[in-house]
Short mmCIF file of C-alpha atoms in Angstrom, two decimals:
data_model
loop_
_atom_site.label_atom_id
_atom_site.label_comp_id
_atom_site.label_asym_id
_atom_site.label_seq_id
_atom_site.Cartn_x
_atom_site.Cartn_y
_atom_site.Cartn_z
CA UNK K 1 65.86 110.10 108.23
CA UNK K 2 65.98 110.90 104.57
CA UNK K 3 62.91 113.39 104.60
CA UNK K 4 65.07 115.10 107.64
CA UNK K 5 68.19 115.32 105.31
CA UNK K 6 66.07 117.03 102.93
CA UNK K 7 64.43 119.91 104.88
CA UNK K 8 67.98 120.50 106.14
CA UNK K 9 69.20 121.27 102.88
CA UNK K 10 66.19 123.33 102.42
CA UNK K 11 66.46 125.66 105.66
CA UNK K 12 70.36 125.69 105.36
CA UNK K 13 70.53 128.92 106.88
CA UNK K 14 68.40 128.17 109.64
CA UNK K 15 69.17 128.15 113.43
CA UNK K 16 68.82 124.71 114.11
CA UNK K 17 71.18 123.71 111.60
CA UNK K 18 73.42 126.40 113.03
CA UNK K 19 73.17 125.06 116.39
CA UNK K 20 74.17 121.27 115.03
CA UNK K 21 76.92 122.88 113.08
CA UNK K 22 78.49 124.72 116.71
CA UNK K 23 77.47 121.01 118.57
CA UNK K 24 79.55 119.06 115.97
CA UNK K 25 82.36 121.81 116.31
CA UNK K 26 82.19 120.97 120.02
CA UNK K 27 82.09 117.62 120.12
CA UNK K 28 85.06 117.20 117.54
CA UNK K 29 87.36 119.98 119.53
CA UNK K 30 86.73 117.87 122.61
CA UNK K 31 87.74 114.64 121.14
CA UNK K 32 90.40 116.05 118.97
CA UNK K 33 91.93 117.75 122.25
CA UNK K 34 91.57 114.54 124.39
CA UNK K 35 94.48 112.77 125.71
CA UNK K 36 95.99 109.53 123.98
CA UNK K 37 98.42 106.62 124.87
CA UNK K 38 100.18 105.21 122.50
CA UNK K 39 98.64 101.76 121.14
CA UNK K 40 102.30 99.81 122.44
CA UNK K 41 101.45 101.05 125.99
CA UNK K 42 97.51 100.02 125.77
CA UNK K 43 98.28 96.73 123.98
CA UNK K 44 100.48 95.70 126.64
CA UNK K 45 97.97 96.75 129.42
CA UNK K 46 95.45 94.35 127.81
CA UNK K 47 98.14 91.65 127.28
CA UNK K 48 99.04 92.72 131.15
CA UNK K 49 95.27 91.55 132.92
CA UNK K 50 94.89 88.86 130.64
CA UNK K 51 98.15 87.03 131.51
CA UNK K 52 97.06 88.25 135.15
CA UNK K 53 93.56 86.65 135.01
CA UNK K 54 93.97 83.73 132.36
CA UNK K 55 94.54 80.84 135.48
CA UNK K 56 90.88 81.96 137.24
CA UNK K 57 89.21 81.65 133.52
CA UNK K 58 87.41 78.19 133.74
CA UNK K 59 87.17 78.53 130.17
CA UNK K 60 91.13 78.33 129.65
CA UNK K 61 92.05 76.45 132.54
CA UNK K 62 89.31 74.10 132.93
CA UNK K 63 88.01 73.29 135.94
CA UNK K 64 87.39 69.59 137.47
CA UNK K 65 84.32 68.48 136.24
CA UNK K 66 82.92 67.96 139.70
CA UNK K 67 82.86 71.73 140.04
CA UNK K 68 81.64 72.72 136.88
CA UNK K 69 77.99 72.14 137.62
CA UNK K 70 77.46 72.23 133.72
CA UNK K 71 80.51 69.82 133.08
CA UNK K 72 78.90 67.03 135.26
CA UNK K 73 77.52 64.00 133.90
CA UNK K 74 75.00 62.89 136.55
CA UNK K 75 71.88 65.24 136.83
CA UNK K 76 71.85 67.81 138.94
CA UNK K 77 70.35 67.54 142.47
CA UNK K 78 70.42 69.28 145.76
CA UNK K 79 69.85 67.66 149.72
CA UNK K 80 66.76 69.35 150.78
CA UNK E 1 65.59 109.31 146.16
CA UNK E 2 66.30 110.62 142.71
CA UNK E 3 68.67 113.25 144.12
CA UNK E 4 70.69 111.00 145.74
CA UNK E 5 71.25 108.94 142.91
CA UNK E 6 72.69 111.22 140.62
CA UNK E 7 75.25 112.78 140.77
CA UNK E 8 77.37 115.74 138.12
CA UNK E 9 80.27 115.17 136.93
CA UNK E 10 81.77 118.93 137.47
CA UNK E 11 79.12 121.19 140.01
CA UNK E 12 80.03 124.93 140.31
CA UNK E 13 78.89 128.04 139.05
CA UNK E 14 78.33 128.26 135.24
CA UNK E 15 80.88 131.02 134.08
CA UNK E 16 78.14 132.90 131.82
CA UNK E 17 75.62 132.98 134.27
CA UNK E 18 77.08 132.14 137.71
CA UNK E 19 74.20 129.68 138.70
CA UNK E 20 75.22 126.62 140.23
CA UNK E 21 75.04 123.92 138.36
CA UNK E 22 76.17 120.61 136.21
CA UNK E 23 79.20 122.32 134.05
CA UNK E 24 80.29 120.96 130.65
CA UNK E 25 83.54 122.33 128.75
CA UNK E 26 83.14 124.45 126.09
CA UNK E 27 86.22 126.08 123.47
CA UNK E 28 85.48 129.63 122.65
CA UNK E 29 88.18 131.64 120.99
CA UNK E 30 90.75 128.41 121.69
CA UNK E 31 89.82 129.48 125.80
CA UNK E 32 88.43 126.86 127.90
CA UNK E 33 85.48 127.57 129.41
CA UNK E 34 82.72 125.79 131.59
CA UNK E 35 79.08 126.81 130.95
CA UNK E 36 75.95 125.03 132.55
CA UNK E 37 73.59 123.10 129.86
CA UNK E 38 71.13 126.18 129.83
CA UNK E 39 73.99 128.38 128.76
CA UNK E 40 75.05 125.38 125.70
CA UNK E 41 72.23 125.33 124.51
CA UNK E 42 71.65 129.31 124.21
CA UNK E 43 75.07 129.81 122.75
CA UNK E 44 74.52 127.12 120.59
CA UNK E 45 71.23 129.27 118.98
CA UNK E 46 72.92 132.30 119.08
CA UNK E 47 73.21 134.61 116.14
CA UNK E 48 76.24 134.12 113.90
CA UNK E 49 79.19 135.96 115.29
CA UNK E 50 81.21 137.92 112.64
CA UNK E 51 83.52 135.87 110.50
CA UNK E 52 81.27 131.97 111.01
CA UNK E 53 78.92 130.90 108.39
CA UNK E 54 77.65 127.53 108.45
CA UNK E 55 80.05 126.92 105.67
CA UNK E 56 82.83 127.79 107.81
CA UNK E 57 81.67 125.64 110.75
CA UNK E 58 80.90 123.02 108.12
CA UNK E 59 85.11 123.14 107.32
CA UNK E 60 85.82 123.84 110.89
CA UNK E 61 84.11 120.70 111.45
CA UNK E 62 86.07 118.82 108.82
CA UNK E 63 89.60 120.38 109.46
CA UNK E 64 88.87 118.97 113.17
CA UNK E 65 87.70 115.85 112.11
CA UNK E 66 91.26 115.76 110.01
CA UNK E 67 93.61 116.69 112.80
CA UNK E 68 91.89 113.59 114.83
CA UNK E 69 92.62 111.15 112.40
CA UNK E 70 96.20 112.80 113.04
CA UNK E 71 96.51 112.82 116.30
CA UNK E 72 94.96 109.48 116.24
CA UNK E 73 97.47 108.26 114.07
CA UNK E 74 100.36 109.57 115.44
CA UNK E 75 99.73 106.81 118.59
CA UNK E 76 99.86 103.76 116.27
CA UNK E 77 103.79 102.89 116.65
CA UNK E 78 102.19 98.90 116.37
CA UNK E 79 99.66 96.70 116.45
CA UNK E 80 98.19 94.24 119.46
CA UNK E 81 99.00 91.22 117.50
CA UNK E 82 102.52 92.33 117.18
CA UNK E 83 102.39 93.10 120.90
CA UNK E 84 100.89 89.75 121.57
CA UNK E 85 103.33 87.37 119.57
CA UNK E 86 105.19 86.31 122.56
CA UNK E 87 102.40 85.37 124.56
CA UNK E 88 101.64 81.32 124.53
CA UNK E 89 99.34 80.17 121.67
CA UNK E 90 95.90 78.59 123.94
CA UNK E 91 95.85 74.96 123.37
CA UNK E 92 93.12 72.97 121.48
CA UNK E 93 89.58 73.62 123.02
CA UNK E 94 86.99 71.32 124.27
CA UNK E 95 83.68 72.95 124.00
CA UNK E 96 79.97 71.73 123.46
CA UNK E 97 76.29 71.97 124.30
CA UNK E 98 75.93 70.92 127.99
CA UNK E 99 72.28 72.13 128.11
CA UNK E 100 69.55 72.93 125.39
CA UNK E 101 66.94 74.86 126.75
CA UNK E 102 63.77 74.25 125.06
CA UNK E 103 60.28 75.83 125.30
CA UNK E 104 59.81 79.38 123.27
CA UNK E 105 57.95 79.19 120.79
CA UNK E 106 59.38 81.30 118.16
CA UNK E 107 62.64 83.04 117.55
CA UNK E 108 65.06 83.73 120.50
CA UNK E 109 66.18 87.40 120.31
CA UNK E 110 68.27 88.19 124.26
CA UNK E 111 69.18 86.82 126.95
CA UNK E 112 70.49 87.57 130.08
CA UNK E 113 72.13 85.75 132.92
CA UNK E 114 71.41 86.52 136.75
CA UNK E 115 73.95 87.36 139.43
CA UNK E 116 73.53 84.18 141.13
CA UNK E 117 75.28 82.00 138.00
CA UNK E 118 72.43 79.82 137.30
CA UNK E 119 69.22 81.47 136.34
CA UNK E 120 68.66 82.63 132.84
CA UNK E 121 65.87 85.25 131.14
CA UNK E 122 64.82 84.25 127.69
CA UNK E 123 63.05 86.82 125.69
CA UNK E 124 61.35 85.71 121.87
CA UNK E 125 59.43 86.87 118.63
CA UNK E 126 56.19 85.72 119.94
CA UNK E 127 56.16 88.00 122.99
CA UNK E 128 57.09 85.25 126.11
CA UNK E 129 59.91 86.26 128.60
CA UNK E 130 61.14 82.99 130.23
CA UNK E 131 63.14 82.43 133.31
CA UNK E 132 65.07 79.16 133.45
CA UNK E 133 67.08 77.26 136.39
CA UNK E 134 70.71 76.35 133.60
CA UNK E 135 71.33 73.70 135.91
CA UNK E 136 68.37 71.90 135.66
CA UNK E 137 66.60 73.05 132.29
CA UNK E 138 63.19 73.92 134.55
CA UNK E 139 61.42 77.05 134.07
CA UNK E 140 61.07 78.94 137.17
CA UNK E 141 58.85 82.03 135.48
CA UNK E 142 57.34 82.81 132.53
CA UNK E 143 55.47 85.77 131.14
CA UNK E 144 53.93 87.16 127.88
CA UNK E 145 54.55 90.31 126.80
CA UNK E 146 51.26 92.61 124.93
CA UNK E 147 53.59 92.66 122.17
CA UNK E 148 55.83 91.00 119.77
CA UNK E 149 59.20 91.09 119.28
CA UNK E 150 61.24 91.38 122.96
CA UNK E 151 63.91 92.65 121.37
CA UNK E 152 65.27 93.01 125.16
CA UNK E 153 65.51 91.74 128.62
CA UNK E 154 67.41 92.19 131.33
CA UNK E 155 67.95 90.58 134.86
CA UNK E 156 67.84 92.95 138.18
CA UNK E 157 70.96 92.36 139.73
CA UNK E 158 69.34 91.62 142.89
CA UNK E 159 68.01 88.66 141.17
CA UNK E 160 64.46 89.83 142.06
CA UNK E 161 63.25 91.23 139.10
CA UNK E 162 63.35 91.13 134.95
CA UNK E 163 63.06 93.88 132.68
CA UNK E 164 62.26 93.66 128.91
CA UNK E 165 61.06 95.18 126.58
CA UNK E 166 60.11 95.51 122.36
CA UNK E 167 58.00 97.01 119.75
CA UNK E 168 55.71 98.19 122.34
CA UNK E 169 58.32 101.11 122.30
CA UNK E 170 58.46 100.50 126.34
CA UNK E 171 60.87 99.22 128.84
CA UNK E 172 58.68 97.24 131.32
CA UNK E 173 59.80 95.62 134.70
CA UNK E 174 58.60 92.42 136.25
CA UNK E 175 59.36 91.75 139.49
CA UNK E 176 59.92 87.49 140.33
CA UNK E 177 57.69 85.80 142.76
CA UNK E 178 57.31 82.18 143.91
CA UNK E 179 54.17 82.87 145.27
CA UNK E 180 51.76 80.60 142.73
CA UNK E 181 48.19 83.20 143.81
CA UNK E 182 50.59 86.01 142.41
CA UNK E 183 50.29 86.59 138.88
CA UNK E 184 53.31 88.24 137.42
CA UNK E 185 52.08 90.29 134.63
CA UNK E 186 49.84 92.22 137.43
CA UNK E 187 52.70 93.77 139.03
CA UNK E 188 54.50 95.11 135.83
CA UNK E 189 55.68 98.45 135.79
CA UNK E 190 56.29 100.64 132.98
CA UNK E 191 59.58 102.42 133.37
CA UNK E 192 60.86 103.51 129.80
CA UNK E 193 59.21 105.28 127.19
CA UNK E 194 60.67 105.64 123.78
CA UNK E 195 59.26 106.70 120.40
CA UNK E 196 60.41 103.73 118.55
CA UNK E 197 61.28 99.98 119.55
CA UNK E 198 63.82 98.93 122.38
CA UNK E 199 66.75 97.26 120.93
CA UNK E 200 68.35 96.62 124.44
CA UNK E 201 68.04 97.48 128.15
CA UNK E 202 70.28 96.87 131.29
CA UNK E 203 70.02 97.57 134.86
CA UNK E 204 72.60 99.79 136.04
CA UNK E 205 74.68 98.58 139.40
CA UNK E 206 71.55 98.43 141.22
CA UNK E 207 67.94 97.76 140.96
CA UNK E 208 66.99 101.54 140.83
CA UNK E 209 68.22 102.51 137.28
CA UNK E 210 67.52 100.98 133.76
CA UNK E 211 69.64 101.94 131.22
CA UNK E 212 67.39 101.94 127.29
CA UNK E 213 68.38 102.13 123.49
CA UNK E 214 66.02 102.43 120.95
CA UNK E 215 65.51 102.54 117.36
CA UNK E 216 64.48 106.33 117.59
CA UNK E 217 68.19 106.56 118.03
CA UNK E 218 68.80 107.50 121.42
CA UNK E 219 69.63 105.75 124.76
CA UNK E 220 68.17 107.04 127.89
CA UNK E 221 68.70 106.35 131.84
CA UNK E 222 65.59 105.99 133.73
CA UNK E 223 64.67 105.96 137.29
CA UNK E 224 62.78 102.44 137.87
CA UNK E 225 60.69 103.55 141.26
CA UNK E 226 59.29 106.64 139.15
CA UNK E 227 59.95 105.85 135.95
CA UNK E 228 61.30 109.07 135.62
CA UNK E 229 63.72 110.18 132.67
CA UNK E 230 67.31 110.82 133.99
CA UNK E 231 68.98 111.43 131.12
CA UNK E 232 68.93 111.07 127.41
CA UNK E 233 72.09 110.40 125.37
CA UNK E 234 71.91 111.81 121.63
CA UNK E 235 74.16 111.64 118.83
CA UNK E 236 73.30 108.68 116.60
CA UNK E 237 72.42 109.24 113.82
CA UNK E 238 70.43 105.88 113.67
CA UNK E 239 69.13 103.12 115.16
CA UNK E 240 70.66 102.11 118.60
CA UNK E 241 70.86 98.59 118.20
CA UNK E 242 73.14 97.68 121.43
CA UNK E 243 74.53 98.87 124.77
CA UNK E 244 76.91 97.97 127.38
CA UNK E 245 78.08 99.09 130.84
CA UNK E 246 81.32 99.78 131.82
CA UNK E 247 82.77 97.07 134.51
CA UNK E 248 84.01 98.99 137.06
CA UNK E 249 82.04 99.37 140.63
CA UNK E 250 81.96 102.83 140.32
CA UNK E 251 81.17 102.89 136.55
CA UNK E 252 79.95 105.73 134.68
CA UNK E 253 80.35 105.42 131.26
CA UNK E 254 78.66 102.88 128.95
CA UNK E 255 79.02 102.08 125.36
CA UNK E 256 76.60 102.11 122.57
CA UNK E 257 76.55 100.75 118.55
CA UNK E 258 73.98 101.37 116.00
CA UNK E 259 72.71 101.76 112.40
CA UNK E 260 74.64 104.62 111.73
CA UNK E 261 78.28 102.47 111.78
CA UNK E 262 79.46 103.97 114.71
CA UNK E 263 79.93 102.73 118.67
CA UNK E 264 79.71 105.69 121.07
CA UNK E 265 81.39 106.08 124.98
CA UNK E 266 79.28 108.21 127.05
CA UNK E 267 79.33 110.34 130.44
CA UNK E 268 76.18 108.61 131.92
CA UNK E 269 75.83 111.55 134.36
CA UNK E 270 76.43 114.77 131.79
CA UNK E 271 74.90 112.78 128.97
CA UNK E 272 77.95 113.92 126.55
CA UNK E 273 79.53 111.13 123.97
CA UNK E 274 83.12 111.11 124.93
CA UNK E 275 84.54 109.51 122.60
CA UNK E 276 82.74 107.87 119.20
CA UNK E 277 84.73 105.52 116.60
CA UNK E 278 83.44 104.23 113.07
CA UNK E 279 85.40 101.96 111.21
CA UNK E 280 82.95 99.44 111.08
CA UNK E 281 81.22 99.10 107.41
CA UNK E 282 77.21 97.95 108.31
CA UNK E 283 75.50 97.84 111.63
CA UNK E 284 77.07 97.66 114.75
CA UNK E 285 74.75 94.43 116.41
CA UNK E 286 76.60 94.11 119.43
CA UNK E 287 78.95 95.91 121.68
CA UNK E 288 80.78 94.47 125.24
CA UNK E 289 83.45 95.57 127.38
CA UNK E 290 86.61 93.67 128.14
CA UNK E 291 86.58 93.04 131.53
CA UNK E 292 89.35 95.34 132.51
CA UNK E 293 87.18 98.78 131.39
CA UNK E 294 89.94 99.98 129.28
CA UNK E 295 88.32 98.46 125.69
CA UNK E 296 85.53 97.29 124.26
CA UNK E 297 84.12 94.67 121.21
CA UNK E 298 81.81 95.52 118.43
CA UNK E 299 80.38 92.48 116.29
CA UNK E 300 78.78 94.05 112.86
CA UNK E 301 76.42 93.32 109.79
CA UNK E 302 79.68 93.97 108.06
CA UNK E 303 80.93 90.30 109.12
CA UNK E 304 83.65 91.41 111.34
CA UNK E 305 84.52 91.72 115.17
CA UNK E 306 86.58 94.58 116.46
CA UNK E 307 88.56 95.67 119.31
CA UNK E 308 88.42 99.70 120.20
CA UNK E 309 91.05 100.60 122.91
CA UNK E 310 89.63 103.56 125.04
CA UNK E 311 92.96 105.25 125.98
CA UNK E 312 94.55 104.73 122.97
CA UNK E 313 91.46 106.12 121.25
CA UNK E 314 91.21 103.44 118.19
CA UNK E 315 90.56 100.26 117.06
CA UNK E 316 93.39 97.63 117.76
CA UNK E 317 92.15 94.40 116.39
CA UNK E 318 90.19 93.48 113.61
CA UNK E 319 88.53 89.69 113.85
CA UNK E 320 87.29 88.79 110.29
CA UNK E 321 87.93 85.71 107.62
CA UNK E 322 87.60 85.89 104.12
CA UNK E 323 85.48 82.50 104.37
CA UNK E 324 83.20 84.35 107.25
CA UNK E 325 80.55 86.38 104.89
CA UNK E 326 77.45 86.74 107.34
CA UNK E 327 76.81 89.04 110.21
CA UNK E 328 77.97 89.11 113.53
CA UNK E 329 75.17 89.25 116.19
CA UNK E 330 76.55 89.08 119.58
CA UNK E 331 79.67 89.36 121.28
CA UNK E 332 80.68 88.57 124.75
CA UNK E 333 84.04 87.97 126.42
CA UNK E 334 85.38 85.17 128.50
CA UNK E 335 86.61 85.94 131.94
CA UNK E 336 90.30 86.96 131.81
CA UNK E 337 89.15 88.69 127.86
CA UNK E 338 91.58 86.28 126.05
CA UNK E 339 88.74 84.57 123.97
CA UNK E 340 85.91 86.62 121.88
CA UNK E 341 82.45 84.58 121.50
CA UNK E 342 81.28 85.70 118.32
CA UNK E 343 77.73 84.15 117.82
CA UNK E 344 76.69 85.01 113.70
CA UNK E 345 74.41 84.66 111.59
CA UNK E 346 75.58 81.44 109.10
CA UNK E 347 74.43 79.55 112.37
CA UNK E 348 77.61 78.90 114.20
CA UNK E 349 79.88 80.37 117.05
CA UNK E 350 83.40 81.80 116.66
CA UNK E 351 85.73 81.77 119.30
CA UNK E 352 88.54 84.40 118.71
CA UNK E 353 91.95 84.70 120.24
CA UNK E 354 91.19 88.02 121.21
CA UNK E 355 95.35 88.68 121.54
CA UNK E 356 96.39 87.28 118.43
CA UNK E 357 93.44 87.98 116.49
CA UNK E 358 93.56 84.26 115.53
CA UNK E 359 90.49 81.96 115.48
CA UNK E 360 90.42 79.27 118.15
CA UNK E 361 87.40 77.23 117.33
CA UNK E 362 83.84 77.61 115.65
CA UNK E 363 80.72 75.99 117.18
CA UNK E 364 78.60 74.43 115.53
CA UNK E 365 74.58 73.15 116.74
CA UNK E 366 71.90 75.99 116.39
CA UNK E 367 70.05 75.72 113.04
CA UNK E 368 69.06 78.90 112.77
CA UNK E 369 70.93 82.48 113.41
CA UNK E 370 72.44 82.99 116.93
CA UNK E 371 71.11 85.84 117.86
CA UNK E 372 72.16 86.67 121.35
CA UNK E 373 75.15 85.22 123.33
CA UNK E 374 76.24 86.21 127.08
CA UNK E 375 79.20 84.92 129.09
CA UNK E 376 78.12 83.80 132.93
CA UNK E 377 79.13 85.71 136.03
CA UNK E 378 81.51 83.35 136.86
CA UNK E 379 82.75 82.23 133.20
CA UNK E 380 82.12 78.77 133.91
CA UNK E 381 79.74 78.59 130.61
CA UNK E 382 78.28 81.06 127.87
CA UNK E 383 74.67 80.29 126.94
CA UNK E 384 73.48 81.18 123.67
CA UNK E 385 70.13 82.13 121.66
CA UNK E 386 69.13 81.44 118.11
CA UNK E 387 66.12 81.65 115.81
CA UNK E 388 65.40 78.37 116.01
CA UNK E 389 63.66 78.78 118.97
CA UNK E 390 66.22 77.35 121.26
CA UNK E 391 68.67 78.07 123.88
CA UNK E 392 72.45 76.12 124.41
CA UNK E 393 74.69 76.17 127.28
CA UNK E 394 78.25 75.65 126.08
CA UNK E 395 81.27 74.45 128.45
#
């Protein structure tokens, strides 16, 4: 990456440099330009489908060990 | 089959040279305009038009880069823990090593659970991929790479088939058979081709489509049948060290973190970063969505966890202690998103309070680095992977 950096500064005039330089302008107009919500709004989305989701997470709300097939005590086997 | 498959984002007629194809937006003169990729990349090489130099694209560049830091600012009336202070504190947690999977021979570097909640691939330093039954501890499947180093692996979500992949630059698939004549390594398929090692793979929602990033610093989306390249993603400046899809059924956007500091959100099916963020300080090791799409986690080098919020455009949450001084490896999420797994490399686990930005618990049992961690598919258990060779189920 380093040697790249250099023969950029050597060929500064060049058109691949050029065509980086109109890319970045791009790709920053496009994400300057892009619409926001304000972080109160977002927060409270996350805050939102975690309170909504919290009771199925067996990690929270445990589940009986007798469903939790890793929770169980007794090795696990299946009726063939 | 190909065709069908994918699918453009915006399809008309370019409005430079009216052929009909995949359209990206370009600014010229402050006038939005949509040109094909053909048309991008001519303008792009185009002479200088009167008035630009590189110098003043270089301070175009860096006025723009300005005014988004503004703009970005402007949104950030408070912060999620602020937001979060009236939600109920989680109680104390109960959480240890219900399984140790035991059997590679050298370090543990990814893992990957299947859809079904139960099997596990294992990938190491010394080149074996290993399919394990959780419940049980039994290995169904095991195979050994050419090379060393499986840096990746991935299970198909039909449950049929593995993919991983290393510092033989390649992403290869294995499909899983019970038959005991078959011999698995036979029926590998080379699907991904990079010019420097795979730091992480992933099927997309089906069988048909791997998703790669590698340390030549690009990630790519292949088609598995042909092994054809669907499109390449470029814009790191580094190493791709991680990747991960967005949740929704319909999903077409997937995040990436690398060498370069900075976790990237791209259009899988134009190939253009949406949006990028770097506020981390080292590495980004690890990115994963919370499970409602809208933001994703970034564990870092730099010893911290953080939140980005995708329609809010920044980070909200920053999960660090000053007595936390090594590297965090791999993220994952539980199932509602209220607790962060952080595994790091001082050996232990972190669970965060992903709300409050609080930590809930640290893990202790590996004796070596964790070096990959992954939630299951129902978030009954997350299973993690360390350099000392082992596996651990945690519930």
């Amino acid at each position: 990456m380093r040697g790249e950096n250099k023969m950029k500064e050597l060929t500064s005039n060049s058109t691949t440099s050029i065509s980086q330089a109109r890319k970045a302008v791009e790709q920053l107009k496009m994400e300057a330009y892009m619409d926001r919500m304000k972080v109160s709004k977002a927060a409270a989305d996350l805050l939102a489908y975690c309170d909504a989701h919290i009771g199925e997470d067996p990690l929270i709300i445990p589940v009986p060990a007798s469903e939790n097939p890793f929770r169980e005590k007794k090795l696990f086997c299946t009726i063939l | 089959m190909c065709d069908q498959t994918f699918l453009a984002i915006v399809f008309g007629p370019c409005d430079k040279c009216s052929n009909e194809k995949p359209l990206r937006a370009v600014y010229i003169k402050s006038e939005q305009l949509s040109y094909c990729s053909l048309c991008v990349e001519m303008m792009a090489t185009e002479g200088l038009h009167e008035n630009e130099t590189l110098a003043s694209l270089k301070n175009e560049a860096e006025s723009l880069k300005g005014k988004l830091e503004e703009e970005r600012a402007k949104l950030h009336d408070v912060e999620l823990h602020q937001v979060a202070e009236r939600v109920e504190a989680l109680g104390q947690f109960v959480m240890k090593t219900r399984r140790t999977l035991k059997g590679h021979g050298n370090k543990v570097l990814c893992m990957d659970w299947c859809k079904d909640k139960r099997r596990i691939v294992s990938s190491s330093q010394d080149g074996k991929v290993i399919v394990w039954d959780s419940f049980t501890t039994n290995k169904e499947h095991a195979v050994t790479m050419p090379c060393t180093w499986v840096m990746a692996c991935a299970y198909a979500p039909s449950g049929c088939a593995i993919a991983c992949g290393g510092l033989d630059n390649k992403c290869s698939v294995y499909p899983l058979t019970f038959d005991k004549n078959e011999n698995m390594a036979a029926k590998k398929k080379s699907v991904a081709m990079h010019t420097n090692y795979l730091s992480a793979c992933s099927f997309t929602n089906s069988d048909m489509q791997i998703l790669t990033a590698s340390g030549d610093g690009t990630c790519a989306l292949w088609d598995v049948e042909s092994g054809q390249l669907l499109q390449s993603f470029h814009g790191h400046g580094a190493d791709v060290l991680c990747l991960d899809l967005a949740p929704s059924e319909t999903g077409n956007t997937f995040v990436s973190g690398g060498c370069d500091k900075k976790a990237m959100v791209w259009d899988m099916r134009s190939g253009q970063c949406i949006q990028s963020f770097e506020t981390h300080d080292s590495d980004i090791n690890s990115v994963r969505y919370y499970p409602s799409g809208d933001a994703f986690a970034s564990g870092s080098d730099d010893a911290t966890c953080r939140l980005y919020d995708l329609r809010a455009d920044r980070e909200v949450a920053i999960y660090s202690k000053e007595s936390i001084i090594f590297g965090a490896s791999s993220v994952d999420f539980s199932l509602s998103g209220r607790l962060l797994f952080a595994g790091y490399n001082d050996y232990t686990i972190n669970v965060w309070d992903v709300l409050k930005g609080s930590r809930v618990s640290i893990l202790f049992g590996h004796e070596n680095r964790v070096s990959t961690l992954r939630v299951s598919p129902d978030g009954t258990a997350f299973c993690s992977g360390s350099w000392d060779h082992t596996l651990r189920i945690w519930a």
